[in-house]
Amino acid sequence: MTSSTRRDDAHPYLRAASAGIRHHARTLAPSDADSPKPVDRLHLDVLHAHLTALLHLLDRLAGLTRPSHPAAGRHLATAHTRLWQATSEVHAAFHLLPGTTEATAETSGCHPEGLPEGPPVLTICQRHLAAGHVVRRKTTPTDLRPHTTACVR
């Protein structure tokens, strides 16, 4: 017995994650009565976790697509590299924000044990280093250089 999946039923968790991001972006827009709140470390940590999960998904999709559709696989691999660059910038921004408690110059570096919040099970730094290891195994330093887009369509 085969189940037919309707197009709108495909990938429900990915659609839910996208809907959650859209909702979050809408709630960040200040109303007339509210002044915008600055982003905090916790916010960037959660965003970094989402980007890292998306990075792993994109890496997997590129690997699955490349054998049967090499050109599409290369585009997905390029998107993976660009997403890694965005993930790196979020990680850098995390360290430029003050911590929730006594943030000092020592805690602004990538030292999870010294974070003011204490070392959670998986800190942003540990997550970033693990993702970076995977990225660097599959890309060259030239691939990781800043990118400019020239659309050909």
mmCIF file of C-alpha atoms in Angstrom:
data_model
loop_
_atom_site.group_PDB
_atom_site.id
_atom_site.type_symbol
_atom_site.label_atom_id
_atom_site.label_comp_id
_atom_site.label_asym_id
_atom_site.label_seq_id
_atom_site.Cartn_x
_atom_site.Cartn_y
_atom_site.Cartn_z
ATOM 1 C CA MET A 1 0.000 0.000 0.000
ATOM 2 C CA THR A 2 1.556 3.256 -1.072
ATOM 3 C CA SER A 3 0.641 6.551 0.422
ATOM 4 C CA SER A 4 0.405 9.496 -1.882
ATOM 5 C CA THR A 5 1.886 12.623 -0.357
ATOM 6 C CA ARG A 6 0.240 15.829 -1.370
ATOM 7 C CA ARG A 7 2.580 18.649 -2.241
ATOM 8 C CA ASP A 8 1.410 20.750 0.717
ATOM 9 C CA ASP A 9 1.960 17.809 3.106
ATOM 10 C CA ALA A 10 5.597 17.277 2.077
ATOM 11 C CA HIS A 11 8.304 18.139 4.609
ATOM 12 C CA PRO A 12 6.013 19.362 7.415
ATOM 13 C CA TYR A 13 8.805 19.993 9.930
ATOM 14 C CA LEU A 14 10.794 22.127 7.516
ATOM 15 C CA ARG A 15 7.650 24.110 6.668
ATOM 16 C CA ALA A 16 6.939 24.542 10.385
ATOM 17 C CA ALA A 17 10.484 25.790 11.003
ATOM 18 C CA SER A 18 10.116 28.307 8.169
ATOM 19 C CA ALA A 19 6.771 29.452 9.551
ATOM 20 C CA GLY A 20 8.346 29.862 12.977
ATOM 21 C CA ILE A 21 11.094 32.052 11.543
ATOM 22 C CA ARG A 22 8.568 34.190 9.664
ATOM 23 C CA HIS A 23 6.529 34.591 12.846
ATOM 24 C CA HIS A 24 9.618 35.516 14.848
ATOM 25 C CA ALA A 25 10.687 38.095 12.247
ATOM 26 C CA ARG A 26 7.214 39.668 12.392
ATOM 27 C CA THR A 27 7.286 39.855 16.188
ATOM 28 C CA LEU A 28 10.644 41.638 16.076
ATOM 29 C CA ALA A 29 9.135 44.497 14.078
ATOM 30 C CA PRO A 30 8.478 47.242 16.621
ATOM 31 C CA SER A 31 4.985 48.598 17.018
ATOM 32 C CA ASP A 32 4.385 52.298 17.585
ATOM 33 C CA ALA A 33 4.227 51.835 21.373
ATOM 34 C CA ASP A 34 7.305 49.627 21.686
ATOM 35 C CA SER A 35 10.874 50.586 21.163
ATOM 36 C CA PRO A 36 12.903 47.880 19.458
ATOM 37 C CA LYS A 37 14.807 45.649 21.871
ATOM 38 C CA PRO A 38 18.434 44.931 21.041
ATOM 39 C CA VAL A 39 19.371 41.363 20.280
ATOM 40 C CA ASP A 40 20.986 39.374 23.082
ATOM 41 C CA ARG A 41 23.386 36.446 23.207
ATOM 42 C CA LEU A 42 20.631 33.900 23.805
ATOM 43 C CA HIS A 43 18.832 35.059 20.664
ATOM 44 C CA LEU A 44 21.982 34.670 18.558
ATOM 45 C CA ASP A 45 22.746 31.297 20.137
ATOM 46 C CA VAL A 46 19.336 29.970 19.091
ATOM 47 C CA LEU A 47 19.691 31.506 15.620
ATOM 48 C CA HIS A 48 23.149 29.939 15.295
ATOM 49 C CA ALA A 49 21.718 26.548 16.251
ATOM 50 C CA HIS A 50 19.065 26.924 13.545
ATOM 51 C CA LEU A 51 21.627 27.976 10.926
ATOM 52 C CA THR A 52 23.855 25.049 11.871
ATOM 53 C CA ALA A 53 20.969 22.600 11.510
ATOM 54 C CA LEU A 54 20.151 24.134 8.136
ATOM 55 C CA LEU A 55 23.826 23.857 7.198
ATOM 56 C CA HIS A 56 23.782 20.110 7.895
ATOM 57 C CA LEU A 57 20.564 19.700 5.908
ATOM 58 C CA LEU A 58 21.949 21.613 2.936
ATOM 59 C CA ASP A 59 25.164 19.575 3.047
ATOM 60 C CA ARG A 60 23.148 16.364 2.984
ATOM 61 C CA LEU A 61 20.926 17.596 0.135
ATOM 62 C CA ALA A 62 23.964 18.619 -1.915
ATOM 63 C CA GLY A 63 25.521 15.187 -1.395
ATOM 64 C CA LEU A 64 22.336 13.390 -2.417
ATOM 65 C CA THR A 65 21.723 15.604 -5.457
ATOM 66 C CA ARG A 66 25.249 15.721 -6.890
ATOM 67 C CA PRO A 67 25.454 12.151 -8.304
ATOM 68 C CA SER A 68 22.323 12.396 -10.452
ATOM 69 C CA HIS A 69 22.335 16.163 -11.097
ATOM 70 C CA PRO A 70 25.920 17.462 -10.814
ATOM 71 C CA ALA A 71 25.148 21.087 -11.720
ATOM 72 C CA ALA A 72 22.324 21.351 -9.193
ATOM 73 C CA GLY A 73 24.530 19.658 -6.595
ATOM 74 C CA ARG A 74 27.253 22.260 -7.181
ATOM 75 C CA HIS A 75 24.747 25.071 -6.666
ATOM 76 C CA LEU A 76 23.594 23.484 -3.415
ATOM 77 C CA ALA A 77 27.226 23.106 -2.331
ATOM 78 C CA THR A 78 27.774 26.794 -3.083
ATOM 79 C CA ALA A 79 24.680 27.672 -1.032
ATOM 80 C CA HIS A 80 26.145 25.543 1.771
ATOM 81 C CA THR A 81 29.360 27.584 1.665
ATOM 82 C CA ARG A 82 27.475 30.898 1.725
ATOM 83 C CA LEU A 83 25.351 29.683 4.637
ATOM 84 C CA TRP A 84 28.546 28.776 6.488
ATOM 85 C CA GLN A 85 29.745 32.348 5.994
ATOM 86 C CA ALA A 86 26.471 33.658 7.470
ATOM 87 C CA THR A 87 26.778 31.225 10.372
ATOM 88 C CA SER A 88 30.320 32.480 11.043
ATOM 89 C CA GLU A 89 29.122 36.077 11.127
ATOM 90 C CA VAL A 90 26.361 35.211 13.628
ATOM 91 C CA HIS A 91 28.994 33.491 15.797
ATOM 92 C CA ALA A 92 31.224 36.575 15.604
ATOM 93 C CA ALA A 93 28.297 38.848 16.514
ATOM 94 C CA PHE A 94 27.538 36.631 19.519
ATOM 95 C CA HIS A 95 30.983 37.375 20.937
ATOM 96 C CA LEU A 96 30.650 41.111 20.367
ATOM 97 C CA LEU A 97 27.500 41.368 22.501
ATOM 98 C CA PRO A 98 27.800 41.786 26.248
ATOM 99 C CA GLY A 99 27.010 38.718 28.313
ATOM 100 C CA THR A 100 24.107 38.493 30.713
ATOM 101 C CA THR A 101 26.459 39.023 33.650
ATOM 102 C CA GLU A 102 30.020 40.252 34.138
ATOM 103 C CA ALA A 103 31.292 40.127 30.542
ATOM 104 C CA THR A 104 34.983 40.837 30.353
ATOM 105 C CA ALA A 105 37.623 40.804 27.668
ATOM 106 C CA GLU A 106 38.458 37.221 28.645
ATOM 107 C CA THR A 107 34.907 35.999 27.980
ATOM 108 C CA SER A 108 34.573 37.752 24.638
ATOM 109 C CA GLY A 109 36.800 35.166 22.949
ATOM 110 C CA CYS A 110 35.785 31.670 21.957
ATOM 111 C CA HIS A 111 36.207 30.045 25.378
ATOM 112 C CA PRO A 112 32.996 28.188 26.285
ATOM 113 C CA GLU A 113 34.153 27.478 29.826
ATOM 114 C CA GLY A 114 34.448 31.216 30.472
ATOM 115 C CA LEU A 115 31.046 32.337 29.236
ATOM 116 C CA PRO A 116 29.134 34.310 31.846
ATOM 117 C CA GLU A 117 26.177 31.946 31.422
ATOM 118 C CA GLY A 118 28.419 28.965 32.161
ATOM 119 C CA PRO A 119 29.211 26.130 29.772
ATOM 120 C CA PRO A 120 25.949 24.543 28.595
ATOM 121 C CA VAL A 121 25.942 21.034 27.163
ATOM 122 C CA LEU A 122 26.629 22.346 23.670
ATOM 123 C CA THR A 123 27.800 25.933 23.527
ATOM 124 C CA ILE A 124 27.705 28.087 20.431
ATOM 125 C CA CYS A 125 31.488 27.764 20.197
ATOM 126 C CA GLN A 126 31.464 23.980 20.337
ATOM 127 C CA ARG A 127 28.670 23.848 17.763
ATOM 128 C CA HIS A 128 30.520 26.291 15.530
ATOM 129 C CA LEU A 129 33.822 24.419 15.756
ATOM 130 C CA ALA A 130 32.109 21.099 14.941
ATOM 131 C CA ALA A 131 30.316 22.618 11.934
ATOM 132 C CA GLY A 132 33.511 24.329 10.807
ATOM 133 C CA HIS A 133 35.355 21.030 10.840
ATOM 134 C CA VAL A 134 32.790 19.540 8.442
ATOM 135 C CA VAL A 135 32.815 22.625 6.207
ATOM 136 C CA ARG A 136 36.600 22.740 5.949
ATOM 137 C CA ARG A 137 36.787 19.063 4.995
ATOM 138 C CA LYS A 138 34.599 19.746 1.961
ATOM 139 C CA THR A 139 35.684 23.226 0.859
ATOM 140 C CA THR A 140 38.873 25.032 0.025
ATOM 141 C CA PRO A 141 40.011 28.384 1.431
ATOM 142 C CA THR A 142 39.234 29.888 -1.984
ATOM 143 C CA ASP A 143 35.630 28.692 -1.699
ATOM 144 C CA LEU A 144 35.319 30.424 1.669
ATOM 145 C CA ARG A 145 36.438 33.859 0.463
ATOM 146 C CA PRO A 146 33.817 36.624 0.336
ATOM 147 C CA HIS A 147 31.364 36.232 -2.486
ATOM 148 C CA THR A 148 29.913 38.690 -4.951
ATOM 149 C CA THR A 149 26.944 37.691 -7.043
ATOM 150 C CA ALA A 150 26.603 38.296 -10.756
ATOM 151 C CA CYS A 151 23.206 36.989 -11.749
ATOM 152 C CA VAL A 152 23.169 35.451 -15.222
ATOM 153 C CA ARG A 153 19.394 35.159 -15.542
#
